[in-house]
Short mmCIF file of C-alpha atoms and ligand atoms in Angstrom, two decimals:
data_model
loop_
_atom_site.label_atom_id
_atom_site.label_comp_id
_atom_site.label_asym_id
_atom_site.label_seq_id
_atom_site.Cartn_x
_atom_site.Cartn_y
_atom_site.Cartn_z
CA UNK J 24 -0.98 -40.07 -1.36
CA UNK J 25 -2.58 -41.56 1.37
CA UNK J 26 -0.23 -42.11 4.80
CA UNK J 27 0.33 -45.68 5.87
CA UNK J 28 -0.89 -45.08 9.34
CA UNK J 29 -4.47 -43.76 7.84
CA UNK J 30 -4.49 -46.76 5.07
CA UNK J 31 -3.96 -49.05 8.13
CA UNK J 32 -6.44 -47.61 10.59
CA UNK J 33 -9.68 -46.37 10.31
CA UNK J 34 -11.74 -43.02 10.78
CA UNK J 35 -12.23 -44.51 14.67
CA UNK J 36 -8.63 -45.61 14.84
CA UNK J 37 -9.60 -49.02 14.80
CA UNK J 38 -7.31 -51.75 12.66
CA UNK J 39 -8.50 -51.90 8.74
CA UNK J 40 -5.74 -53.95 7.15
CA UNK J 41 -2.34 -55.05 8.79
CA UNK J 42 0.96 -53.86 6.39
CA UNK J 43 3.51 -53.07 8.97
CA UNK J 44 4.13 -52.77 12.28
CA UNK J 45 5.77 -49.08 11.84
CA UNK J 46 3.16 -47.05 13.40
CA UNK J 47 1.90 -48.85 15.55
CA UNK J 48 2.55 -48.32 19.11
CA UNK J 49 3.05 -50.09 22.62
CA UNK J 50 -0.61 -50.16 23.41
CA UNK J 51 -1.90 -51.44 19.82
CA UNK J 52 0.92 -54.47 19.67
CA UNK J 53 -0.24 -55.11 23.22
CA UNK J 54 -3.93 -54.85 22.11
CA UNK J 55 -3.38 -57.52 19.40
CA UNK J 56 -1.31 -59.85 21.85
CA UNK J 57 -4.00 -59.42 24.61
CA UNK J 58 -6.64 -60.80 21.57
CA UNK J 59 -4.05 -63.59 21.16
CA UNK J 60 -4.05 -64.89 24.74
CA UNK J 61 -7.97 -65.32 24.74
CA UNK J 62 -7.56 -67.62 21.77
CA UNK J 63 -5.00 -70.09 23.02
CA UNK J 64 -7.38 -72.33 24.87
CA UNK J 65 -9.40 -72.43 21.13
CA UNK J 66 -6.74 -75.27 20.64
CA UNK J 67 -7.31 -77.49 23.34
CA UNK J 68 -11.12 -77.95 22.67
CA UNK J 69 -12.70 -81.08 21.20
CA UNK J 70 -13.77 -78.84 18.25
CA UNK J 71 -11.54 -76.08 17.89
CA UNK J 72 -13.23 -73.39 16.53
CA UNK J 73 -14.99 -70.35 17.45
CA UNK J 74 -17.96 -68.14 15.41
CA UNK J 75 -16.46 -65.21 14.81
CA UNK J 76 -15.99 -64.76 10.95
CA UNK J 77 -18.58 -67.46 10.20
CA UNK J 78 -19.64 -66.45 7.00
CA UNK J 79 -16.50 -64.36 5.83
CA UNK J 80 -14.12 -65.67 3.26
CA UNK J 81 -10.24 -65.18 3.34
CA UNK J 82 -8.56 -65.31 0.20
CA UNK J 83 -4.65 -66.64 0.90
CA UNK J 84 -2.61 -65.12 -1.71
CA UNK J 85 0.82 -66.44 -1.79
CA UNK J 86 3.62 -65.38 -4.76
CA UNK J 87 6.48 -66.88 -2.81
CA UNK J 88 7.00 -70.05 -1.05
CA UNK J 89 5.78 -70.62 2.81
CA UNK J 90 5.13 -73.09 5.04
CA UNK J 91 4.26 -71.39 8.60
CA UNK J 92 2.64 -68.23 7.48
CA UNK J 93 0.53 -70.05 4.56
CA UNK J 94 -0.61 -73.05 6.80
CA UNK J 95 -1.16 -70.73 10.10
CA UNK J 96 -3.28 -68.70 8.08
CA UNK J 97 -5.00 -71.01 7.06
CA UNK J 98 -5.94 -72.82 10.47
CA UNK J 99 -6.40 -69.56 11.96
CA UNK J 100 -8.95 -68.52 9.69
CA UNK J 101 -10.77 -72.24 9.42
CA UNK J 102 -10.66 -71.54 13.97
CA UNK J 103 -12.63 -68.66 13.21
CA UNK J 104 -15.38 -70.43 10.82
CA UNK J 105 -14.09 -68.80 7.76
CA UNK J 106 -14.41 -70.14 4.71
CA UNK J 107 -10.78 -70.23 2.77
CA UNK J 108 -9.58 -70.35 -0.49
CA UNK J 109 -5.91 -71.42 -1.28
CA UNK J 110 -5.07 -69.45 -4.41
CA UNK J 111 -1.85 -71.76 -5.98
CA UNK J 112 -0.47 -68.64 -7.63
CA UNK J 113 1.74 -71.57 -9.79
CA UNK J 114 -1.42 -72.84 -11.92
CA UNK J 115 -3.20 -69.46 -11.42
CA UNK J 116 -4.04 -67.06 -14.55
CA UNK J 117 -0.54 -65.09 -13.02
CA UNK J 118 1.27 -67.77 -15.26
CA UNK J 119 -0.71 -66.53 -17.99
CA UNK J 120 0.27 -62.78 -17.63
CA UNK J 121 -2.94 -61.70 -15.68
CA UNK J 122 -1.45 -58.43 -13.57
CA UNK J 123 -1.54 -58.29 -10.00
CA UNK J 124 -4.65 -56.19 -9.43
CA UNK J 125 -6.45 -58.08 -12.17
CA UNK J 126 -6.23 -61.14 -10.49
CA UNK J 127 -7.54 -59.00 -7.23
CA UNK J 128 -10.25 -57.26 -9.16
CA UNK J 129 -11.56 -60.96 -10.32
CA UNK J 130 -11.17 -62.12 -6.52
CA UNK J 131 -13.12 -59.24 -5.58
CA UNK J 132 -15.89 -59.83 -7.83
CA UNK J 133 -16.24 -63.59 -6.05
CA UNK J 134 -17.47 -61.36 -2.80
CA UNK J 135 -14.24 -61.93 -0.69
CA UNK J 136 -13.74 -60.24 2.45
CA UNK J 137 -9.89 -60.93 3.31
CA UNK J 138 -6.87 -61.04 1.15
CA UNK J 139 -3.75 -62.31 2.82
CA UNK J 140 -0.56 -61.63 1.07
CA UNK J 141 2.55 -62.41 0.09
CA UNK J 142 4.56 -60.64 -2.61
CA UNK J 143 8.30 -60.82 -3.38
CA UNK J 144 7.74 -56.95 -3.92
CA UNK J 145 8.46 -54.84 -1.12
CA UNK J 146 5.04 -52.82 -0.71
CA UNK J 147 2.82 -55.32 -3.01
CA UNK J 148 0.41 -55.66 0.49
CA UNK J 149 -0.15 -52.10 0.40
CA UNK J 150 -0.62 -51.71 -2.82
CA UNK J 151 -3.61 -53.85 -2.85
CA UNK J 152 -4.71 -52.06 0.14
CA UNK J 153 -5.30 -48.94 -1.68
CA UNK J 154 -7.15 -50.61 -4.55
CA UNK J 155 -9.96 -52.72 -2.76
CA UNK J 156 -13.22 -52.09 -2.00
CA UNK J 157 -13.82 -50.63 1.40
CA UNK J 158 -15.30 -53.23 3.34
CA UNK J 159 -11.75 -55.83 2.56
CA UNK J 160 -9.41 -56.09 4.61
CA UNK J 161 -5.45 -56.68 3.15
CA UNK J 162 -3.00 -58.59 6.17
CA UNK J 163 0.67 -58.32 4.74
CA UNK J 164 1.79 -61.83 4.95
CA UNK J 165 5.40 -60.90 4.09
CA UNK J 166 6.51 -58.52 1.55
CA UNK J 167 9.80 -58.81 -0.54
CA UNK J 168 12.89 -56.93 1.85
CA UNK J 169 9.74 -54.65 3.77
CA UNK J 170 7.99 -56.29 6.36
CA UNK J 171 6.24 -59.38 8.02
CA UNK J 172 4.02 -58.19 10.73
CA UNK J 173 2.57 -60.70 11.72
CA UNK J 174 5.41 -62.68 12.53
CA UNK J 175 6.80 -60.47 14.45
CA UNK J 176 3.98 -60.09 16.74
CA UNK J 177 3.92 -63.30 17.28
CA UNK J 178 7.72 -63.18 17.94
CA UNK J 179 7.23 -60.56 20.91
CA UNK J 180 3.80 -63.08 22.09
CA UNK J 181 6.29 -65.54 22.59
CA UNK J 182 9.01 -63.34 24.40
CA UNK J 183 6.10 -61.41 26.24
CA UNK J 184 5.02 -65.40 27.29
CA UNK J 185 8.48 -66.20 28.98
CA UNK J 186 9.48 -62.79 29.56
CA UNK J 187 6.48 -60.29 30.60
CA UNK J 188 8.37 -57.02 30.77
CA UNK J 189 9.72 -55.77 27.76
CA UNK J 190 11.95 -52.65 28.99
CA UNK J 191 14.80 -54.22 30.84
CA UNK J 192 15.56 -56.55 27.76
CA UNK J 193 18.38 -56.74 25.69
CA UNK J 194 17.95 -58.53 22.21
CA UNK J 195 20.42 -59.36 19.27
CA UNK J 196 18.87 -60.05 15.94
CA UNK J 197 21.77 -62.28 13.95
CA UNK J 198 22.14 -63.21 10.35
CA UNK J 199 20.84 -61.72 7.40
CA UNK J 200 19.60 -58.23 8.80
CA UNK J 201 20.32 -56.52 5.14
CA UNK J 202 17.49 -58.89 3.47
CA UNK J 203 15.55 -59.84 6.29
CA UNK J 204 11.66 -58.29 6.46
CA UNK J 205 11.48 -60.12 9.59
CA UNK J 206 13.88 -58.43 10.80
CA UNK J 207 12.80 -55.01 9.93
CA UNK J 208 9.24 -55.84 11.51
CA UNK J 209 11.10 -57.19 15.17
CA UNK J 210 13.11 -53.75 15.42
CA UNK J 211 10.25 -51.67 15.21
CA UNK J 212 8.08 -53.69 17.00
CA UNK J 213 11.03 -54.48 20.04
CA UNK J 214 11.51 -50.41 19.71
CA UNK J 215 7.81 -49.64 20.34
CA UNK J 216 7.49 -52.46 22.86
CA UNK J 217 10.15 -50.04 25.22
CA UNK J 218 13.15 -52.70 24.53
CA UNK J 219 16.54 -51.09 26.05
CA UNK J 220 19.05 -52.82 23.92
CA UNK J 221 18.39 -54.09 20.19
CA UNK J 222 21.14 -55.50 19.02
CA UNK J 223 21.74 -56.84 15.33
CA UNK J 224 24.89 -59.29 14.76
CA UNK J 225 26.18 -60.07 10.71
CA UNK J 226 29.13 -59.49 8.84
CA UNK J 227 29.38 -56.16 7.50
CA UNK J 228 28.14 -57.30 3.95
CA UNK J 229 24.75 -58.21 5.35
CA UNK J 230 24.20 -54.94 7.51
CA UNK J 231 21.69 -52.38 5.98
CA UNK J 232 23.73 -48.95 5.33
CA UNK J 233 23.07 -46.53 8.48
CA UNK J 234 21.47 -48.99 10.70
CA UNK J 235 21.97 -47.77 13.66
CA UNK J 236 19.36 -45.04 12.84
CA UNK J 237 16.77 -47.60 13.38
CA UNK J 238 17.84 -47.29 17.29
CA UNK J 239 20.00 -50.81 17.22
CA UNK J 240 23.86 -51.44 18.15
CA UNK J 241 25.56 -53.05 15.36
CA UNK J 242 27.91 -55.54 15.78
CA UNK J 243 30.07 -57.65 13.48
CA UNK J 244 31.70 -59.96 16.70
CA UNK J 245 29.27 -62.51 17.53
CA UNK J 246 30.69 -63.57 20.96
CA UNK J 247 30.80 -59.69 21.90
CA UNK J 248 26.84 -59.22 20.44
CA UNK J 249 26.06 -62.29 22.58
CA UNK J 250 27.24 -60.71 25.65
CA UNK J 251 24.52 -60.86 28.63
CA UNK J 252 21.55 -60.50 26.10
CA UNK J 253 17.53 -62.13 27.05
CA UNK J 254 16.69 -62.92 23.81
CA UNK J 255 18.32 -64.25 20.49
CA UNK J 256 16.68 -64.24 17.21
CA UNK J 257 18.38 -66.00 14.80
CA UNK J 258 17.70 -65.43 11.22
CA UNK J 259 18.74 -67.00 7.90
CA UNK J 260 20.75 -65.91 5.15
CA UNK J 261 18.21 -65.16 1.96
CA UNK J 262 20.31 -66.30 -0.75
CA UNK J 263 17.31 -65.90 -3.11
CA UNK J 264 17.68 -62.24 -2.12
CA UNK J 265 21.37 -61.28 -2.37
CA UNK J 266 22.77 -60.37 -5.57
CA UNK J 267 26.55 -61.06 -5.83
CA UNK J 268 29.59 -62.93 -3.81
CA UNK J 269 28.27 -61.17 0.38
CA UNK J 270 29.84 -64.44 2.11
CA UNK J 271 33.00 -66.62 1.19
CA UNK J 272 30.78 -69.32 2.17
CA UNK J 273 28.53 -71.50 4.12
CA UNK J 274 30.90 -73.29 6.16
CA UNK J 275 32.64 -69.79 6.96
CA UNK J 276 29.53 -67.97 7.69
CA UNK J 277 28.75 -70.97 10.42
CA UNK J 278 32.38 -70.52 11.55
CA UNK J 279 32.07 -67.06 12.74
CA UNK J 280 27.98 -66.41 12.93
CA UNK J 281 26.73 -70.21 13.68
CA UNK J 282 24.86 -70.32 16.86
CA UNK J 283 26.67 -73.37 18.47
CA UNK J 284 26.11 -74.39 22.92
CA UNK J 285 30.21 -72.47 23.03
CA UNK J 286 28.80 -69.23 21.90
CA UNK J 287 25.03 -69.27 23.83
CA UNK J 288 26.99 -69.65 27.13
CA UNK J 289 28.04 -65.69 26.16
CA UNK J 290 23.78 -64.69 26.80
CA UNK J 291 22.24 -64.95 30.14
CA UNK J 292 21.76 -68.38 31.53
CA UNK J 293 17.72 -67.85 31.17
CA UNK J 294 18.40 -67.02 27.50
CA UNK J 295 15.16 -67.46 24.46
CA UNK J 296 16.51 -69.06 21.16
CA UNK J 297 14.61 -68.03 18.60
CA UNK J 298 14.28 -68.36 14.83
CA UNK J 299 11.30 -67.41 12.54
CA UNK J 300 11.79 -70.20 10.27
CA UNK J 301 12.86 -71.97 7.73
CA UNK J 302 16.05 -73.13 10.10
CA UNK J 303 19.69 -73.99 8.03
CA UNK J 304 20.97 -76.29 10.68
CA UNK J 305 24.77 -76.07 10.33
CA UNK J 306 24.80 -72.70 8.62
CA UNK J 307 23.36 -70.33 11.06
CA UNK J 308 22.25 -73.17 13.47
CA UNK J 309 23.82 -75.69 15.34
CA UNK J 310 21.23 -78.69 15.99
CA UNK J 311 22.23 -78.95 19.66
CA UNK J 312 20.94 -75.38 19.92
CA UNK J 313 17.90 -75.48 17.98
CA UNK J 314 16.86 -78.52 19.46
CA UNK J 315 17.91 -77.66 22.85
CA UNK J 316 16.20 -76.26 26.51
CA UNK J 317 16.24 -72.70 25.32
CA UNK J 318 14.59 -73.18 22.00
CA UNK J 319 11.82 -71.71 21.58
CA UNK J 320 11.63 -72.25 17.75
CA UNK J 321 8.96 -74.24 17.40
CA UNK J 322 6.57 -72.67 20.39
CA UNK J 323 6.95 -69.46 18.14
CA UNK J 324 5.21 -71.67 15.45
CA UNK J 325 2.26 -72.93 17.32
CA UNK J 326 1.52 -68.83 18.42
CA UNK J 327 1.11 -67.93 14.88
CA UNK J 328 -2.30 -69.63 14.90
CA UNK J 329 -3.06 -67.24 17.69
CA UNK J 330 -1.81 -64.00 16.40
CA UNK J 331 -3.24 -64.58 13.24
CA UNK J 332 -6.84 -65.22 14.75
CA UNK J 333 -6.51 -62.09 16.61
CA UNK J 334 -5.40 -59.58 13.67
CA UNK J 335 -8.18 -61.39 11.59
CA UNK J 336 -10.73 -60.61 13.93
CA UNK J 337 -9.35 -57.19 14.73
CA UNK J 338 -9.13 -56.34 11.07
CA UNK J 339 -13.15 -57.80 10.23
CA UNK J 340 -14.13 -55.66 13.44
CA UNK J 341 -13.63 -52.54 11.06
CA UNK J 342 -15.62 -53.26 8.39
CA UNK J 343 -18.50 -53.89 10.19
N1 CP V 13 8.63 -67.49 9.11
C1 CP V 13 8.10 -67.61 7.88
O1 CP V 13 7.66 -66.64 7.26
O2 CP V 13 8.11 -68.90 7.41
P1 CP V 13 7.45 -69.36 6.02
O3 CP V 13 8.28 -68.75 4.91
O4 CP V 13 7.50 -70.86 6.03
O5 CP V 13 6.05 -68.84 5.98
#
């Protein structure tokens, strides 16, 4: 079977579709957040778009819920002057038992030149990638437990924004690391980026098996995990991904894991809040802190548009 890296890249090592961030190293995430930076002034024209896929059309193809990814696609490719088609997967023929590549093979024949996916089945993105014509291009727009690229290259734009060098960091991941893509995506991509210290904070229940061979320190103590570190990326618990009794409950979890002022004083003074979103204020959350000086929750959402632009235009360059 064919390797992820040579699905992902092509002949001249250039970017065909975006799955995953395994793979990829320092000077390719750096590539993509160097594309980034020269389209952040696209938002602060009078008409905010540039020609570079003018005449392409993305197809957003979203089997779970979103709100960021979905709508951030969707301006991103509209910035480029692509034409874009919402597929509500609710009221699509899906309902009606059409299989996944079906539905793609019918897309397909509408002369599409984008798919952006997401799939509660860990590897659906890929998948696809292997069965479309040679000229599409297949961006992973979050993937059951697997991976959301995209989001976390937009996670290290934003850290890379406040905080240019990556090696001196140290960075604890906290929540739901066992069912978090997100947070799969942010270890490899923190790894690559020369990061000295990942950390990842959760009960025991929500820590994958072996974890520490990813290259993180586990921790189950919050206050100890919050100890000195840069950057903390908060992430929430995916109840519609756990199977079973993992917590006692809500207001327990918040009791030991909630990120509340007490507990940030434990990071560096010049410490980044972040969360990729949805935020459960008063589970993982307290509202002081997401709403507070070292938030950086919602500037993460604004460089979505950015990062998405430039693995859109990065991923077109190959076909052509
Ligand atoms: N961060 C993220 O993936 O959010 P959505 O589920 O709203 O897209």
């Amino acid at each position: 079977m064919i390797s992820v890296r040579d699905l992902q890249l092509d002949e001249q090592g250039r970017l065909r579709h975006f799955l995953t961030v395994e793979g990829l190293n320092s000077e390719w995430l750096h590539r993509i957040m160097d594309t980034a930076e020269t389209f952040g002034s696209v938002r602060e024209r009078q008409v905010k778009k540039v020609p570079l896929l003018r005449g392409k059309t993305v197809v957003n193809l979203f089997f779970e819920t979103s709100t960021r990814t979905r709508t951030t696609f969707e301006l991103a490719a509209k910035r480029l002057s692509a034409d874009v088609l919402n597929i509500n997967v609710a009221v699509s023929a899906t309902a009606k038992g059409e299989t996944l590549l079906d539905t793609i093979r019918n897309l397909e024949a509408m002369s599409v030149d984008m798919f952006v996916v997401r799939h509660a089945g860990s590897g659906a993105a890929h998948f696809i990638a292997r069965h479309v014509a040679p000229h599409i291009s297949v961006i992973n727009a979050g993937d059951g437990r697997h991976a959301h690229p995209t989001q976390a290259l937009l996670d290290m734009f934003t850290i890379r924004r406040h905080k240019p060098e990556f090696g001196p960091l140290k960075v604890a991941i906290v929540g739901d690391i066992l069912h978090s893509r997100v947070a799969r995506s942010q270890i490899h991509a923190l790894k690559a980026l020369g990061v000295t210290e990942v950390r990842v904070v959760a009960p025991r229940t929500l820590l994958p098996v072996a974890v520490e061979s990813l290259g993180v320190k586990p921790f189950c103590d919050l206050d100890r995990g919050l100890e000195d570190v840069d950057v903390i990326i908060m992430l929430r618990l995916q109840k519609e991904r756990m199977e079973g009794a993992l917590l006692p409950s809500e207001r327990e979890y918040y009791r030991c894991y909630g990120l509340t002022s007490k507990r940030l004083a434990k990071a560096k003074p010049d410490v980044l809040v972040m969360h990729p979103g949805p935020i459960n204020r008063g589970v993982e959350i307290s509202s002081a802190v997401a709403d507070g000086r070292h938030s950086v929750i919602l500037e993460q959402v604004g460089h979505g548009i950015a990062i998405r632009m430039a693995v859109m235009v990065l991923a077109m360059r190959s076909g052509q």
